[in-house]
Amino acid sequence: VENPFEGTGAWYRANLHAHTTASDGDLPPKEAARFYRRAGYDVLAITDHDTVTQIGADLPGLLLLNGVELAAGRSKQGTRFHIVGLDVRTPGPWTPRAESAQGAIDALREDGGIVFVAHPYWSGLMADDISGVTGAFAVEVYNTGCDLEILRGFSMVHWDDLLTLGKEYGALAVDDGHRGAVDHGLGWTMIRAEELTPAAIREALLRGRYYASTGPKLLDVRIDGGTVSVKTAPVRSIALVSEPGIGARAHARSGGTITSAEFEVPRARYGRVEAMDRDGKIAWSNPLWLRRPEAG
Ligand SMILES: [Zn+2]
Ligand SMILES: [Zn+2]
């Protein structure tokens, strides 16, 4: 896992989870793509249920990644995992391969894809369920559709529980849009890649070179000696979230904003930055691994 704020590459704005009329979304694929291009996105993965939706040609300025979402397996509570594969090759149908969550992940990866676990809170997944599978690079920390529909869009606790267990998951913000203008353009992932190609975006995702946001920009996150230094667009708070009982949060004075914070490097395995603006919109960095996960 790399720190995207170090090194080279340009930042690209991506929605990696989207539905169209090819499954249960209400925008035709081309209209969904046009929405994201107009909204200033650089990357879109249409991830219809069971099938890989092709638009044909890329729209100029918008890179389209193949994608598919599978309802697979069961959690210990009996609910289904939703697993998203990106950059897969086989058009579908995919559902017959999704008997178990691990089976779905393996099938998507064998097809050349990279895989993440969608909306843990909405799905009723617990860290125990997710830590029982391997091969996914990220979970969704924010999902617009799940947030607007039933207020189960935020999965910070699931993510922190996994990180506390030493599972090196990154986190994505996605729209998972089904309802046209209502749930499109509210959660996205900023990816730092060498170029705007499927290979470069895929590489950046697997290396952790991205952060999730519903609004604020993260400008810099780095460790200088014993200090984690953060720079952001104007926000009302910046936190370093870590293992239970550890961590810190810097606040602006009432009504004001801050654009930087410094924290002592925690004596913990990981720390991740979370910034909230005055509208309650959030940005989430990936974890900085301070000590490598060990057994126990
Ligand atoms: Zn889903
Ligand atoms: Zn979905």
XYZ file of N, CA, C and O in Angstrom, residues 63-222:
640
model
N -12.983 7.793 -19.128
C -12.525 6.413 -19.271
C -13.572 5.477 -18.683
O -13.979 5.634 -17.529
N -14.022 4.510 -19.463
C -14.995 3.532 -18.987
C -14.273 2.236 -18.634
O -13.507 1.713 -19.433
N -14.523 1.758 -17.401
C -13.978 0.464 -16.977
C -15.098 -0.556 -17.004
O -16.211 -0.266 -16.553
N -14.818 -1.744 -17.480
C -15.791 -2.835 -17.363
C -16.062 -3.115 -15.893
O -15.135 -3.072 -15.078
N -17.318 -3.435 -15.570
C -17.601 -3.771 -14.183
C -18.859 -4.606 -14.057
O -19.701 -4.655 -14.966
N -19.004 -5.276 -12.907
C -20.202 -6.083 -12.637
C -20.366 -6.213 -11.128
O -19.382 -6.211 -10.383
N -21.621 -6.271 -10.663
C -21.902 -6.476 -9.233
C -22.625 -7.804 -9.048
O -23.593 -8.096 -9.752
N -22.139 -8.591 -8.088
C -22.721 -9.911 -7.820
C -23.245 -9.976 -6.390
O -22.553 -9.581 -5.457
N -24.468 -10.461 -6.226
C -24.973 -10.801 -4.887
C -24.540 -12.241 -4.648
O -24.889 -13.131 -5.421
N -23.744 -12.429 -3.593
C -23.068 -13.725 -3.471
C -23.055 -14.185 -2.028
O -22.905 -13.390 -1.109
N -23.164 -15.487 -1.841
C -22.939 -16.093 -0.537
C -23.867 -15.543 0.532
O -24.873 -14.890 0.256
N -23.517 -15.839 1.760
C -24.297 -15.374 2.912
C -23.349 -14.975 4.028
O -22.356 -15.633 4.279
N -23.718 -13.895 4.732
C -23.013 -13.554 5.962
C -23.475 -14.506 7.064
O -24.419 -15.282 6.872
N -22.855 -14.406 8.259
C -23.285 -15.259 9.378
C -24.723 -14.923 9.783
O -25.410 -15.740 10.382
N -25.167 -13.709 9.440
C -26.534 -13.301 9.770
C -27.511 -13.713 8.673
O -28.710 -13.438 8.771
N -26.994 -14.281 7.588
C -27.863 -14.744 6.511
C -28.072 -13.740 5.392
O -28.822 -14.011 4.455
N -27.451 -12.555 5.489
C -27.599 -11.571 4.420
C -26.558 -11.837 3.333
O -25.581 -12.553 3.549
N -26.778 -11.236 2.174
C -25.888 -11.506 1.044
C -24.788 -10.472 0.955
O -25.007 -9.291 1.199
N -23.605 -10.930 0.599
C -22.531 -10.034 0.189
C -22.881 -9.462 -1.187
O -23.439 -10.177 -2.019
N -22.543 -8.201 -1.428
C -22.502 -7.688 -2.789
C -21.036 -7.439 -3.123
O -20.350 -6.709 -2.406
N -20.581 -8.070 -4.192
C -19.180 -8.035 -4.578
C -19.095 -7.363 -5.948
O -19.835 -7.730 -6.870
N -18.216 -6.369 -6.083
C -18.056 -5.672 -7.363
C -16.704 -6.027 -7.971
O -15.674 -5.992 -7.277
N -16.729 -6.391 -9.244
C -15.501 -6.657 -9.992
C -15.316 -5.584 -11.057
O -16.270 -5.202 -11.733
N -14.088 -5.087 -11.180
C -13.756 -4.089 -12.206
C -12.752 -4.689 -13.181
O -11.915 -5.509 -12.795
N -12.814 -4.201 -14.450
C -11.840 -4.605 -15.462
C -11.931 -6.106 -15.745
O -10.917 -6.743 -16.008
N -13.144 -6.648 -15.649
C -13.358 -8.053 -15.987
C -13.543 -8.177 -17.508
O -13.770 -7.188 -18.196
N -13.466 -9.386 -18.013
C -13.539 -9.600 -19.468
C -14.853 -10.247 -19.902
O -15.420 -9.890 -20.916
N -15.332 -11.230 -19.113
C -16.511 -11.996 -19.532
C -17.771 -11.152 -19.378
O -17.997 -10.571 -18.316
N -18.613 -11.057 -20.431
C -19.805 -10.206 -20.345
C -20.855 -10.708 -19.354
O -21.621 -9.927 -18.810
N -20.949 -11.988 -19.112
C -21.978 -12.524 -18.226
C -22.767 -13.587 -18.968
O -22.440 -13.902 -20.107
N -23.783 -14.192 -18.348
C -24.225 -13.927 -16.983
C -23.231 -14.447 -15.938
O -22.583 -15.453 -16.136
N -23.171 -13.703 -14.819
C -22.185 -14.001 -13.792
C -22.768 -14.715 -12.583
O -22.059 -15.362 -11.835
N -24.073 -14.568 -12.346
C -24.662 -15.047 -11.096
C -24.375 -16.530 -10.800
O -24.128 -16.877 -9.648
N -24.373 -17.411 -11.824
C -24.093 -18.818 -11.485
C -22.753 -19.031 -10.791
O -22.537 -20.049 -10.148
N -21.846 -18.061 -10.906
C -20.526 -18.225 -10.284
C -20.483 -17.654 -8.866
O -19.418 -17.582 -8.269
N -21.633 -17.203 -8.362
C -21.623 -16.445 -7.112
C -22.261 -17.207 -5.962
O -22.966 -16.647 -5.147
N -22.020 -18.506 -5.886
C -22.621 -19.290 -4.803
C -22.103 -18.872 -3.432
O -22.848 -18.806 -2.475
N -20.811 -18.587 -3.358
C -20.246 -18.073 -2.107
C -19.548 -16.755 -2.399
O -19.192 -16.482 -3.549
N -19.342 -15.943 -1.355
C -18.644 -14.666 -1.552
C -17.229 -14.938 -2.042
O -16.744 -14.274 -2.968
N -16.562 -15.906 -1.434
C -15.201 -16.203 -1.864
C -15.190 -16.725 -3.306
O -14.305 -16.374 -4.092
N -16.198 -17.527 -3.648
C -16.293 -18.032 -5.019
C -16.464 -16.903 -6.015
O -15.868 -16.910 -7.107
N -17.279 -15.892 -5.653
C -17.487 -14.750 -6.546
C -16.194 -13.946 -6.707
O -15.817 -13.559 -7.815
N -15.513 -13.720 -5.587
C -14.251 -12.969 -5.654
C -13.244 -13.722 -6.529
O -12.602 -13.142 -7.415
N -13.135 -15.012 -6.302
C -12.167 -15.805 -7.063
C -12.509 -15.800 -8.556
O -11.625 -15.668 -9.404
N -13.803 -15.950 -8.870
C -14.208 -15.991 -10.281
C -13.917 -14.665 -10.974
O -13.439 -14.635 -12.108
N -14.195 -13.560 -10.284
C -13.928 -12.236 -10.875
C -12.434 -12.032 -11.081
O -12.001 -11.483 -12.100
N -11.635 -12.476 -10.121
C -10.177 -12.314 -10.246
C -9.611 -13.240 -11.324
O -8.734 -12.850 -12.082
N -10.144 -14.448 -11.399
C -9.670 -15.364 -12.450
C -9.999 -14.819 -13.832
O -9.318 -15.119 -14.808
N -11.053 -14.001 -13.916
C -11.429 -13.384 -15.181
C -10.595 -12.131 -15.458
O -10.850 -11.405 -16.415
N -9.641 -11.821 -14.604
C -8.780 -10.657 -14.819
C -9.190 -9.446 -14.020
O -8.573 -8.384 -14.126
N -10.245 -9.560 -13.211
C -10.773 -8.391 -12.522
C -10.074 -8.079 -11.210
O -9.318 -8.895 -10.675
N -10.325 -6.877 -10.707
C -9.983 -6.507 -9.342
C -11.307 -6.292 -8.608
O -12.316 -5.940 -9.224
N -11.310 -6.514 -7.290
C -12.573 -6.758 -6.592
C -12.672 -5.920 -5.321
O -11.682 -5.773 -4.591
N -13.870 -5.368 -5.056
C -14.107 -4.754 -3.751
C -15.452 -5.196 -3.178
O -16.314 -5.708 -3.895
N -15.597 -5.009 -1.858
C -16.814 -5.398 -1.146
C -17.708 -4.165 -1.041
O -17.313 -3.147 -0.465
N -18.914 -4.255 -1.607
C -19.832 -3.119 -1.639
C -20.557 -2.959 -0.296
O -20.807 -3.935 0.412
N -20.881 -1.717 0.033
C -21.791 -1.290 1.120
C -21.957 -2.286 2.280
O -23.054 -2.850 2.478
N -20.905 -2.486 3.096
C -21.010 -3.448 4.212
C -22.190 -3.168 5.149
O -22.882 -4.108 5.568
N -22.427 -1.899 5.483
C -23.500 -1.572 6.441
C -24.860 -1.932 5.860
O -25.701 -2.554 6.517
N -25.088 -1.545 4.601
C -26.365 -1.866 3.941
C -26.568 -3.370 3.900
O -27.683 -3.868 4.098
N -25.502 -4.111 3.624
C -25.595 -5.567 3.474
C -25.724 -6.288 4.804
O -25.964 -7.491 4.812
N -25.510 -5.586 5.912
C -25.528 -6.279 7.205
C -24.308 -7.143 7.413
O -24.332 -8.084 8.202
N -23.232 -6.826 6.698
C -21.982 -7.572 6.900
C -21.300 -7.045 8.147
O -21.361 -5.855 8.445
N -20.655 -7.923 8.872
C -19.843 -7.507 10.001
C -18.394 -7.812 9.665
O -18.107 -8.577 8.746
N -17.487 -7.191 10.414
C -16.069 -7.350 10.098
C -15.695 -8.823 10.042
O -14.887 -9.254 9.214
N -16.319 -9.601 10.911
C -16.092 -11.037 10.956
C -16.409 -11.708 9.619
O -15.703 -12.608 9.171
N -17.497 -11.265 8.989
C -17.865 -11.830 7.685
C -16.816 -11.472 6.639
O -16.372 -12.315 5.870
N -16.448 -10.177 6.610
C -15.534 -9.722 5.564
C -14.134 -10.279 5.786
O -13.430 -10.613 4.837
N -13.734 -10.421 7.060
C -12.388 -10.935 7.299
C -12.300 -12.415 6.969
O -11.212 -12.972 6.887
N -13.446 -13.040 6.715
C -13.451 -14.449 6.317
C -13.213 -14.678 4.838
O -13.146 -15.825 4.397
N -13.114 -13.592 4.046
C -12.826 -13.753 2.615
C -11.515 -13.042 2.290
O -11.096 -12.128 3.002
N -10.870 -13.450 1.225
C -9.624 -12.802 0.800
C -9.720 -12.473 -0.685
O -10.505 -13.073 -1.423
N -8.897 -11.508 -1.094
C -8.790 -11.191 -2.516
C -9.456 -9.890 -2.922
O -9.392 -9.503 -4.084
N -10.111 -9.187 -1.978
C -10.696 -7.876 -2.286
C -9.728 -6.792 -1.808
O -9.098 -6.944 -0.761
N -9.605 -5.710 -2.576
C -8.644 -4.660 -2.208
C -9.278 -3.559 -1.367
O -8.558 -2.770 -0.746
N -10.604 -3.459 -1.358
C -11.231 -2.326 -0.662
C -12.646 -2.670 -0.241
O -13.252 -3.634 -0.727
N -13.164 -1.866 0.683
C -14.590 -1.845 0.982
C -15.111 -0.456 0.616
O -14.336 0.486 0.467
N -16.419 -0.345 0.479
C -17.004 0.980 0.280
C -17.203 1.631 1.645
O -17.968 1.135 2.470
N -16.526 2.749 1.873
C -16.755 3.477 3.123
C -17.978 4.367 2.990
O -18.616 4.715 3.979
N -18.329 4.715 1.744
C -19.535 5.518 1.520
C -20.221 5.064 0.241
O -19.575 4.861 -0.791
N -21.543 4.953 0.285
C -22.364 4.557 -0.855
C -23.588 5.468 -0.880
O -24.421 5.440 0.025
N -23.678 6.314 -1.908
C -24.745 7.322 -1.983
C -26.138 6.690 -1.947
O -27.017 7.140 -1.202
N -26.356 5.663 -2.768
C -27.686 5.049 -2.840
C -28.125 4.516 -1.488
O -29.252 4.750 -1.046
N -27.228 3.796 -0.806
C -27.561 3.219 0.509
C -27.794 4.310 1.543
O -28.612 4.147 2.461
N -27.067 5.427 1.409
C -27.240 6.554 2.324
C -28.615 7.181 2.126
O -29.387 7.352 3.077
N -28.965 7.506 0.866
C -30.216 8.219 0.614
C -31.430 7.337 0.864
O -32.469 7.820 1.320
N -31.309 6.037 0.575
C -32.482 5.169 0.683
C -32.809 4.815 2.131
O -33.958 4.937 2.559
N -31.804 4.337 2.880
C -32.128 3.851 4.238
C -31.078 4.245 5.277
O -31.009 3.643 6.350
N -30.258 5.270 4.956
C -29.244 5.746 5.893
C -28.307 4.633 6.365
O -27.949 4.541 7.530
N -27.945 3.775 5.414
C -26.915 2.775 5.696
C -25.801 2.911 4.658
O -25.337 1.920 4.076
N -25.388 4.158 4.426
C -24.366 4.407 3.414
C -22.949 4.469 3.957
O -21.992 4.303 3.204
N -22.816 4.743 5.267
C -21.477 4.937 5.855
C -21.005 3.638 6.513
O -21.714 3.092 7.358
N -19.803 3.212 6.167
C -19.271 1.957 6.733
C -17.911 2.177 7.386
O -17.024 1.325 7.288
N -17.751 3.305 8.095
C -16.464 3.559 8.750
C -16.162 2.512 9.826
O -15.024 2.103 9.993
N -17.198 2.133 10.593
C -16.948 1.192 11.694
C -16.504 -0.164 11.147
O -15.572 -0.785 11.661
N -17.168 -0.613 10.091
C -16.775 -1.891 9.472
C -15.318 -1.837 9.017
O -14.547 -2.765 9.218
N -14.968 -0.705 8.369
C -13.613 -0.546 7.833
C -12.594 -0.526 8.985
O -11.594 -1.232 8.943
N -12.865 0.266 10.022
C -11.919 0.333 11.146
C -11.795 -1.014 11.855
O -10.709 -1.382 12.301
N -12.893 -1.734 11.964
C -12.801 -3.056 12.592
C -11.884 -3.964 11.774
O -11.064 -4.702 12.328
N -12.005 -3.900 10.453
C -11.119 -4.712 9.601
C -9.664 -4.275 9.754
O -8.758 -5.107 9.860
N -9.432 -2.966 9.770
C -8.059 -2.458 9.908
C -7.479 -2.849 11.266
O -6.304 -3.200 11.378
N -8.329 -2.789 12.302
C -7.871 -3.178 13.638
C -7.499 -4.655 13.671
O -6.591 -5.065 14.407
N -8.177 -5.452 12.860
C -7.835 -6.872 12.748
C -6.584 -7.088 11.890
O -6.155 -8.221 11.689
N -6.027 -5.980 11.341
C -4.829 -6.103 10.517
C -5.111 -6.410 9.061
O -4.203 -6.748 8.303
N -6.375 -6.281 8.650
C -6.724 -6.525 7.244
C -6.514 -5.235 6.460
O -7.144 -4.219 6.767
N -5.667 -5.282 5.453
C -5.237 -4.047 4.774
C -6.221 -3.627 3.678
O -5.898 -3.666 2.503
N -7.407 -3.213 4.090
C -8.390 -2.738 3.124
C -8.262 -1.237 2.900
O -8.118 -0.468 3.852
N -8.350 -0.831 1.637
C -8.585 0.563 1.315
C -10.076 0.833 1.352
O -10.878 -0.074 1.620
N -10.457 2.093 1.105
C -11.883 2.415 1.116
C -12.235 3.350 -0.034
O -11.520 4.302 -0.329
N -13.374 3.059 -0.644
C -13.884 3.808 -1.785
C -15.160 4.536 -1.384
O -15.916 4.038 -0.542
N -15.410 5.697 -1.999
C -16.747 6.292 -1.962
C -17.320 6.147 -3.369
O -16.622 6.383 -4.364
N -18.563 5.708 -3.436
C -19.214 5.433 -4.728
C -20.650 5.935 -4.687
O -21.215 6.151 -3.614
N -21.245 6.087 -5.867
C -22.656 6.475 -5.923
C -23.591 5.277 -5.866
O -24.637 5.331 -5.237
N -23.259 4.191 -6.586
C -24.194 3.069 -6.714
C -25.538 3.611 -7.186
O -26.598 3.176 -6.725
N -25.496 4.580 -8.105
C -26.705 5.319 -8.465
C -27.702 4.469 -9.231
O -27.351 3.714 -10.131
N -28.949 4.582 -8.832
C -30.053 3.925 -9.541
C -31.074 4.945 -10.032
O -31.880 4.633 -10.892
N -31.096 6.165 -9.437
C -32.236 7.064 -9.599
C -31.870 8.378 -10.276
O -32.175 9.447 -9.751
N -31.211 8.307 -11.414
C -30.933 9.517 -12.181
C -30.277 10.587 -11.349
O -29.331 10.320 -10.610
N -30.777 11.809 -11.456
C -30.111 12.936 -10.815
C -30.119 12.824 -9.288
O -29.339 13.470 -8.604
N -30.988 11.993 -8.712
C -31.158 11.965 -7.260
C -29.917 11.426 -6.551
O -29.478 11.978 -5.545
N -29.365 10.337 -7.058
C -28.272 9.685 -6.332
C -27.011 9.551 -7.180
O -26.284 8.584 -7.079
N -26.769 10.535 -8.012
C -25.563 10.558 -8.836
C -24.701 11.752 -8.441
O -25.219 12.845 -8.212
N -23.392 11.525 -8.379
C -22.449 12.628 -8.198
C -22.238 13.055 -6.757
O -21.741 14.145 -6.508
N -22.548 12.188 -5.780
C -22.453 12.590 -4.368
C -21.341 11.889 -3.598
O -20.985 12.299 -2.505
N -20.800 10.790 -4.141
C -19.667 10.115 -3.508
C -18.712 9.649 -4.593
O -19.158 9.082 -5.587
N -17.424 9.910 -4.429
C -16.476 9.577 -5.500
C -15.122 9.197 -4.904
O -14.871 9.394 -3.717
N -14.279 8.660 -5.760
C -12.942 8.260 -5.369
C -11.943 9.021 -6.235
O -12.099 9.070 -7.455
N -10.970 9.672 -5.582
C -9.909 10.375 -6.298
C -8.716 9.425 -6.411
O -8.196 8.955 -5.391
N -8.319 9.149 -7.647
C -7.276 8.147 -7.907
C -6.061 8.853 -8.500
O -6.196 9.641 -9.439
N -4.872 8.576 -7.928
C -3.651 9.169 -8.486
C -2.945 8.117 -9.336
O -2.414 7.137 -8.821
N -2.962 8.351 -10.647
C -2.434 7.361 -11.588
C -1.489 8.026 -12.571
O -1.542 9.239 -12.777
N -0.644 7.215 -13.174
C 0.350 7.750 -14.124
C -0.310 8.225 -15.403
O 0.175 9.142 -16.060
N -1.392 7.580 -15.801
C -2.129 8.021 -16.991
C -3.552 7.505 -16.906
O -3.874 6.660 -16.072
N -4.401 8.032 -17.805
C -5.815 7.674 -17.776
C -6.050 6.476 -18.707
O -6.588 6.620 -19.803
N -5.605 5.309 -18.239
C -5.842 4.058 -18.976
C -6.336 3.021 -17.977
O -6.068 3.135 -16.775
N -7.046 1.994 -18.450
C -7.501 0.962 -17.506
C -6.337 0.355 -16.734
O -6.452 0.129 -15.514
N -5.207 0.110 -17.389
C -4.070 -0.526 -16.711
C -3.531 0.370 -15.595
O -3.227 -0.100 -14.492
N -3.418 1.668 -15.867
C -2.862 2.589 -14.865
C -3.835 2.802 -13.709
O -3.427 2.884 -12.541
N -5.125 2.892 -14.000
C -6.129 3.067 -12.937
C -6.180 1.825 -12.056
O -6.210 1.891 -10.817
N -6.130 0.695 -12.664
C -6.143 -0.575 -11.945
C -4.923 -0.690 -11.024
O -5.040 -1.064 -9.858
N -3.768 -0.345 -11.574
C -2.517 -0.390 -10.801
C -2.616 0.542 -9.588
O -2.254 0.180 -8.467
N -3.131 1.759 -9.827
C -3.250 2.737 -8.734
C -4.202 2.224 -7.653
O -3.948 2.385 -6.456
N -5.308 1.606 -8.056
C -6.261 1.080 -7.073
C -5.617 -0.038 -6.258
O -5.747 -0.074 -5.027
N -4.910 -0.928 -6.911
C -4.306 -2.051 -6.178
C -3.199 -1.580 -5.245
O -2.917 -2.220 -4.238
N -2.554 -0.441 -5.563
C -1.478 0.074 -4.717
C -1.988 1.019 -3.626
O -1.195 1.583 -2.873
N -3.293 1.257 -3.604
C -3.852 2.123 -2.564
C -3.703 3.603 -2.859
O -3.850 4.438 -1.953
N -3.441 3.960 -4.113
C -3.170 5.357 -4.469
C -4.484 6.099 -4.757
O -4.753 6.501 -5.894
N -5.312 6.279 -3.742
C -6.596 6.948 -3.918
C -7.131 7.372 -2.556
O -6.630 6.922 -1.517
N -8.127 8.265 -2.588
C -8.892 8.541 -1.369
C -10.349 8.741 -1.747
O -10.682 8.986 -2.902
N -11.212 8.611 -0.750
C -12.659 8.662 -0.956
C -13.187 10.010 -0.485
O -12.641 10.597 0.456
N -14.257 10.503 -1.120
C -14.801 11.793 -0.682
C -16.269 11.942 -1.052
O -16.741 11.403 -2.060
N -16.982 12.704 -0.207
C -18.301 13.200 -0.574
C -18.252 14.721 -0.743
O -19.288 15.351 -0.890
N -17.072 15.304 -0.686
C -16.956 16.753 -0.833
C -15.539 17.276 -0.702
O -14.961 17.778 -1.661
N -14.943 17.181 0.514
C -13.648 17.839 0.725
C -12.517 17.227 -0.102
O -12.549 16.044 -0.446
N -11.541 18.090 -0.392
C -10.314 17.634 -1.052
C -9.243 17.410 0.001
O -9.039 18.268 0.873
N -8.549 16.301 -0.096
C -7.317 16.108 0.668
C -6.166 16.556 -0.227
O -6.091 16.147 -1.382
N -5.292 17.397 0.297
C -4.186 17.931 -0.510
C -2.868 17.256 -0.185
O -1.998 17.131 -1.054
N -2.690 16.835 1.063
C -1.442 16.175 1.423
C -1.634 15.414 2.737
O -2.290 15.907 3.647
N -1.095 14.221 2.779
C -1.050 13.436 4.020
C 0.318 12.780 4.037
O 0.658 12.055 3.102
N 1.116 13.074 5.059
C 2.418 12.408 5.096
C 2.967 12.312 6.502
O 2.530 13.025 7.400
